[in-house]
Amino acid sequence: MFSKACEYGIRAAVYVALQSLEGRRVSVIEIAEEIDSPIAFTAKILQQLSKNDIINSVKGPTGGFEIEREDMDAVKLSKIVKAIDGDNIYVGCGLGLRECNADKPCPLHDKFVDIRTDLRTMLQNTSLFELATGLEVGLTYLKR
Amino acid sequence: MFSKACEYGIRAAVYVALQSLEGRRVSVIEIAEEIDSPIAFTAKILQQLSKNDIINSVKGPTGGFEIEREDMDAVKLSKIVKAIDGDNIYVGCGLGLRECNADKPCPLHDKFVDIRTDLRTMLQNTSLFELATGLEVGLTYLKR
DNA sequence: TCAATAAAGGACATTTTTGTCCGAATTATA
DNA sequence: TATAATTCGGACAAAAATGTCCTTTATTGA
Ligand code: FES
Ligand code: FES
């Protein structure tokens, strides 16, 4: 569904959000540890998130990654997915035709569009804050 | 969503079904031409479909690929997707945790499971015949 | 000012996916 | 039986995704 990079990206962003709620700024090393992902690869992804204004980064001692409380509401999963995987999952044809086009639809079009729309809607309506709170309460997990 | 191999596989299977409805057996070359896919790669995928009893293959002159009328109803998209991409899309965790587990869910679990279930249901309920008929009537396309 | 810390960024390595090529096996038909 | 058409199967090649390493840059605090 999502690329590995995107999965790590979402998990990392949720972890950063959770820690920011606690007032903590976190390092790549800690993030990778807590979401069980490869450190250097995670660092690349965090750079992407930072460039796309999804999280903030601070260099130097006491530096690390954080996200402001308002941004946790504003940043929806759709933004992260789009930043890392692009928007093919939102607009692309399920059978891989160059583009999805209702005027010349692929055989799966009608059925696929429903699913795709539900997915998009879900991602557009789900904020980092929402995901972080489940973690905070101990109901959900970022690794096992 | 699906791998390239899977996209080609579905398009190929639908084309074979359509032609079988017309009583024609089709070659790899024709299939690749009609679904706009790389010939040799498509050949590999057709082998997979054949091994998984999704379509029949016949060697030698007048040979090619075909599918029986009853099988067009029996073969659902879920079977093709599973044969080529495996079942991760049906049962895997949306955030990439080793396995989806409602007892220790990832933050996206509840929302993701709904989408995943809809997708699975759609694929399990959609037969090759159904997809081929739209093509037959000229309402849908396998290439553009 | 200097040393230590942390992200940024570029180059490189590995693995997976996608795609190609070619000879072997099978089979219809002349 | 010989030939040609076709899939099968293995080896190879290219591209993309995933992952690593190391140097540079910024910043803190002693
Ligand atoms: S044309 Fe294929 S999903 Fe719309
Ligand atoms: S645990 Fe992640 S989707 Fe179920």
XYZ file of C-alpha atoms (C1' of nucleotides) and ligand atoms in Angstrom:
356
model
C 0.000 0.000 0.000
C 2.577 2.530 1.183
C 6.326 2.369 0.556
C 8.654 1.442 3.404
C 9.866 5.041 3.413
C 6.312 6.240 3.847
C 5.547 3.767 6.614
C 8.653 4.859 8.504
C 7.762 8.476 7.788
C 4.327 8.189 9.318
C 5.555 6.258 12.323
C 8.371 8.757 12.845
C 6.034 11.723 12.572
C 3.612 10.199 15.058
C 6.444 9.542 17.484
C 7.763 13.077 17.138
C 4.257 14.373 17.764
C 3.841 12.250 20.851
C 7.132 13.427 22.310
C 6.430 17.036 21.425
C 3.230 16.737 23.435
C 5.495 15.887 26.350
C 7.694 18.857 25.550
C 10.589 16.722 24.355
C 12.666 17.191 21.238
C 13.950 13.887 19.847
C 16.997 12.746 17.889
C 17.123 10.495 14.836
C 18.701 7.799 16.946
C 15.886 7.830 19.444
C 13.230 7.921 16.752
C 14.724 4.988 14.865
C 14.958 3.064 18.089
C 11.371 3.764 19.074
C 9.810 2.981 15.727
C 12.189 0.104 14.966
C 13.590 1.433 11.699
C 17.084 1.728 10.155
C 18.768 4.839 11.532
C 20.393 6.319 8.446
C 17.397 5.639 6.252
C 15.125 7.188 8.842
C 17.390 10.246 8.892
C 16.767 10.728 5.160
C 13.061 10.477 5.625
C 13.086 12.950 8.496
C 14.900 15.369 6.194
C 12.072 15.007 3.713
C 9.474 15.586 6.374
C 11.351 18.637 7.556
C 11.668 20.086 4.043
C 7.968 19.582 3.536
C 7.147 21.514 6.698
C 5.696 18.504 8.391
C 8.069 18.571 11.343
C 10.730 21.037 12.498
C 14.392 20.234 12.850
C 16.942 21.920 15.068
C 20.669 21.404 14.624
C 23.341 21.242 17.265
C 23.373 20.131 20.881
C 19.881 19.866 22.364
C 18.727 19.762 18.754
C 16.462 17.196 17.173
C 12.971 17.006 15.734
C 9.747 18.428 17.044
C 6.348 19.568 15.890
C 4.204 22.351 17.255
C 0.875 21.608 18.864
C -1.147 23.417 16.173
C 0.721 21.616 13.420
C -0.266 18.264 14.858
C -3.840 19.165 14.017
C -3.023 20.770 10.705
C -0.809 17.988 9.387
C -2.952 15.205 8.007
C -1.599 11.853 6.927
C -2.353 12.786 3.334
C 0.378 15.415 3.512
C 2.964 12.903 4.650
C 1.964 10.299 2.095
C 2.008 12.870 -0.678
C 5.421 14.176 0.397
C 6.996 10.716 0.337
C 5.049 8.545 -2.096
C 3.562 11.234 -4.303
C -0.077 11.370 -5.226
C -0.404 8.301 -7.397
C -2.367 6.546 -4.705
C -4.886 9.394 -4.729
C -5.321 9.903 -8.446
C -3.653 6.984 -10.222
C -5.425 4.245 -12.162
C -5.730 0.991 -10.251
C -4.695 -1.020 -13.281
C -1.764 1.220 -14.122
C -3.088 3.104 -17.146
C -1.183 6.331 -17.638
C -3.847 8.270 -15.790
C -7.253 7.536 -14.346
C -9.835 8.925 -16.720
C -13.558 8.435 -16.251
C -14.161 9.099 -19.941
C -12.005 6.159 -20.986
C -12.042 4.083 -17.816
C -10.195 0.850 -17.193
C -12.404 -2.132 -16.360
C -11.841 -1.651 -12.648
C -12.412 2.089 -12.608
C -15.863 2.332 -11.021
C -15.080 -0.076 -8.237
C -11.573 1.205 -7.687
C -12.502 4.846 -7.448
C -14.720 4.167 -4.454
C -11.911 2.526 -2.521
C -9.411 5.142 -3.572
C -11.725 7.920 -2.485
C -12.345 6.325 0.894
C -8.621 5.979 1.384
C -7.991 9.585 0.424
C -10.768 10.825 2.650
C -9.477 8.817 5.564
C -5.941 10.152 5.120
C -7.143 13.718 4.649
C -9.186 13.555 7.823
C -6.618 11.912 10.055
C -4.255 14.262 11.897
C -0.975 13.510 13.600
C -2.494 14.641 16.877
C -5.238 12.084 16.602
C -2.739 9.276 16.047
C -0.393 10.484 18.759
C -3.063 10.504 21.455
C -3.820 6.824 21.095
C -0.129 6.207 21.672
C -0.066 8.507 24.646
C -2.880 6.606 26.303
C -1.055 3.370 25.618
C -3.708 1.952 23.321
C -1.574 1.767 20.205
C 1.990 0.867 19.283
C 4.668 2.013 16.857
C 6.683 -1.160 17.121
C 6.301 -4.696 18.406
C -1.406 -0.016 -4.676
C -0.604 -2.993 -6.900
C 2.811 -3.845 -8.345
C 3.422 -3.358 -12.059
C 3.462 -7.132 -12.442
C 0.040 -7.322 -10.846
C -1.386 -4.527 -12.968
C -0.150 -6.241 -16.118
C -1.436 -9.542 -14.786
C -4.954 -8.264 -14.274
C -5.052 -6.485 -17.607
C -3.711 -9.585 -19.349
C -6.218 -11.859 -17.653
C -9.085 -9.586 -18.592
C -7.921 -9.487 -22.188
C -7.591 -13.268 -22.329
C -11.100 -13.567 -20.898
C -12.513 -11.169 -23.443
C -10.935 -13.042 -26.332
C -11.965 -16.400 -24.940
C -15.541 -15.143 -24.960
C -15.041 -14.668 -28.691
C -13.603 -18.151 -28.963
C -10.080 -16.926 -29.651
C -6.875 -18.161 -28.075
C -4.264 -15.420 -27.830
C -0.450 -15.266 -27.894
C 1.845 -13.368 -25.539
C 2.708 -11.019 -28.356
C -0.904 -10.121 -28.971
C -1.640 -9.738 -25.275
C 1.329 -7.444 -24.679
C 0.319 -5.395 -27.690
C -3.282 -5.060 -26.566
C -2.586 -4.171 -22.973
C 0.498 -2.076 -23.799
C 3.015 -3.971 -21.692
C 6.581 -5.269 -22.194
C 6.403 -8.603 -24.036
C 8.984 -10.693 -22.165
C 7.886 -9.427 -18.781
C 4.290 -10.132 -19.667
C 5.289 -13.659 -20.653
C 6.637 -14.261 -17.163
C 3.458 -13.010 -15.601
C 1.325 -15.175 -17.852
C 3.370 -18.155 -16.693
C 2.500 -17.272 -13.115
C -1.158 -16.956 -13.952
C -1.044 -20.294 -15.713
C 0.688 -22.038 -12.814
C -1.899 -20.639 -10.448
C -4.725 -22.040 -12.554
C -6.019 -18.625 -13.433
C -5.688 -19.069 -17.184
C -4.815 -22.053 -19.402
C -1.830 -22.164 -21.688
C -1.392 -24.274 -24.791
C 1.980 -24.765 -26.424
C 2.794 -25.110 -30.079
C 1.224 -23.730 -33.227
C -2.330 -22.463 -32.673
C -1.339 -22.350 -29.004
C -1.662 -19.439 -26.662
C -3.668 -18.465 -23.620
C -7.338 -18.908 -22.907
C -9.758 -19.237 -20.052
C -12.932 -21.261 -19.857
C -16.271 -19.564 -19.504
C -16.944 -20.996 -16.028
C -13.511 -19.961 -14.812
C -14.205 -16.365 -15.761
C -16.874 -16.370 -13.085
C -14.881 -18.389 -10.598
C -11.665 -16.376 -10.875
C -11.947 -13.255 -8.772
C -9.408 -10.454 -8.827
C -8.359 -11.428 -5.330
C -6.918 -14.655 -6.717
C -4.785 -12.819 -9.261
C -3.570 -10.259 -6.759
C -2.721 -12.942 -4.253
C -0.870 -15.010 -6.863
C 1.318 -12.091 -7.908
C 1.587 -9.675 -4.996
C 0.881 -12.046 -2.139
C -1.586 -11.303 0.590
C 0.098 -8.421 2.340
C -2.476 -6.024 0.977
C -5.219 -8.125 2.561
C -3.741 -8.777 5.963
C -0.689 -6.530 6.350
C -0.393 -3.591 8.723
C -0.820 -0.222 7.024
C 2.153 1.224 8.893
C 4.388 -1.757 8.213
C 4.436 -3.465 11.612
C 5.396 -7.086 11.226
C 1.773 -8.139 11.245
C -1.553 -6.453 11.779
C -2.734 -7.308 15.273
C -5.862 -5.837 16.801
C -4.558 -6.599 20.288
C -1.533 -4.395 19.834
C -2.693 -2.159 17.002
C -0.696 0.536 15.248
C -2.169 4.040 15.499
C -3.807 3.709 12.103
C -5.250 0.251 12.646
C -8.941 1.035 13.163
C -9.167 3.358 10.220
C -6.959 1.261 7.986
C -8.770 -1.988 8.551
C -11.976 -0.528 7.161
C -10.324 0.464 3.915
C -8.410 -2.781 3.665
C -11.578 -4.776 4.195
C -13.457 -2.817 1.549
C -10.622 -3.415 -0.878
C -10.529 -7.115 -0.135
C -14.275 -7.433 -0.434
C -14.261 -5.620 -3.735
C -11.520 -7.850 -5.133
C -13.153 -11.005 -3.826
C -16.441 -10.072 -5.430
C -15.136 -8.993 -8.803
C -14.807 -11.711 -11.443
C -12.874 -11.692 -14.661
C -16.125 -12.136 -16.549
C -17.542 -9.000 -15.051
C -14.512 -6.986 -16.113
C -14.375 -8.525 -19.565
C -17.961 -7.672 -20.420
C -17.421 -3.948 -19.994
C -14.597 -4.260 -22.487
C -16.739 -6.249 -24.858
C -19.394 -3.576 -24.923
C -16.693 -0.982 -25.554
C -17.268 0.880 -22.310
C -13.842 0.269 -20.817
C -10.243 0.147 -21.995
C -7.081 -1.830 -21.283
C -4.788 0.760 -22.827
C -4.893 4.340 -24.017
C 37.064 30.455 21.283
C 36.739 25.480 21.294
C 34.887 21.056 21.711
C 30.994 18.366 21.448
C 26.443 17.364 19.468
C 23.042 16.943 16.167
C 20.935 17.425 11.496
C 22.069 17.989 6.310
C 23.700 16.161 2.332
C 26.336 13.522 -0.923
C 28.328 9.237 -2.370
C 28.024 4.571 -2.214
C 26.075 -0.380 -1.418
C 22.480 -3.794 -1.318
C 18.132 -5.677 -2.412
C 13.958 -5.885 -4.921
C 11.362 -5.012 -8.884
C 11.098 -4.601 -13.535
C 12.506 -5.977 -17.826
C 15.363 -8.750 -21.626
C 17.377 -12.660 -24.046
C 17.884 -17.086 -25.542
C 17.723 -22.037 -25.688
C 14.611 -26.068 -24.448
C 10.268 -28.332 -24.608
C 5.865 -29.052 -26.817
C 2.755 -29.548 -30.561
C 0.084 -28.618 -35.039
C 0.481 -29.296 -39.682
C 2.610 -29.912 -44.141
C 9.171 -36.889 -40.076
C 10.601 -32.130 -40.453
C 9.435 -27.501 -39.690
C 7.627 -23.807 -37.611
C 4.961 -21.733 -33.908
C 4.303 -21.290 -29.413
C 4.976 -21.439 -24.225
C 8.493 -22.584 -20.489
C 12.411 -21.691 -17.815
C 16.812 -20.020 -16.590
C 20.268 -16.545 -16.774
C 21.134 -12.020 -17.248
C 20.482 -6.622 -17.204
C 18.633 -2.266 -15.780
C 16.178 0.576 -12.771
C 14.160 1.716 -8.483
C 13.762 1.242 -3.618
C 15.998 0.520 0.477
C 19.766 1.095 3.348
C 24.803 2.720 4.898
C 28.755 5.727 5.592
C 31.153 9.762 5.979
C 31.950 14.678 5.610
C 29.983 19.300 6.208
C 27.245 22.679 8.599
C 24.960 24.715 12.433
C 24.526 25.413 17.272
C 25.127 24.890 22.160
C 27.595 25.422 26.192
C 31.927 25.216 28.706
S -9.131 4.486 -15.223
Fe -8.370 2.862 -14.016
S -9.027 3.499 -12.073
Fe -9.812 5.092 -13.274
S -1.814 -3.076 13.293
Fe -1.440 -1.633 11.760
S -3.165 -1.917 10.521
Fe -3.561 -3.354 12.086
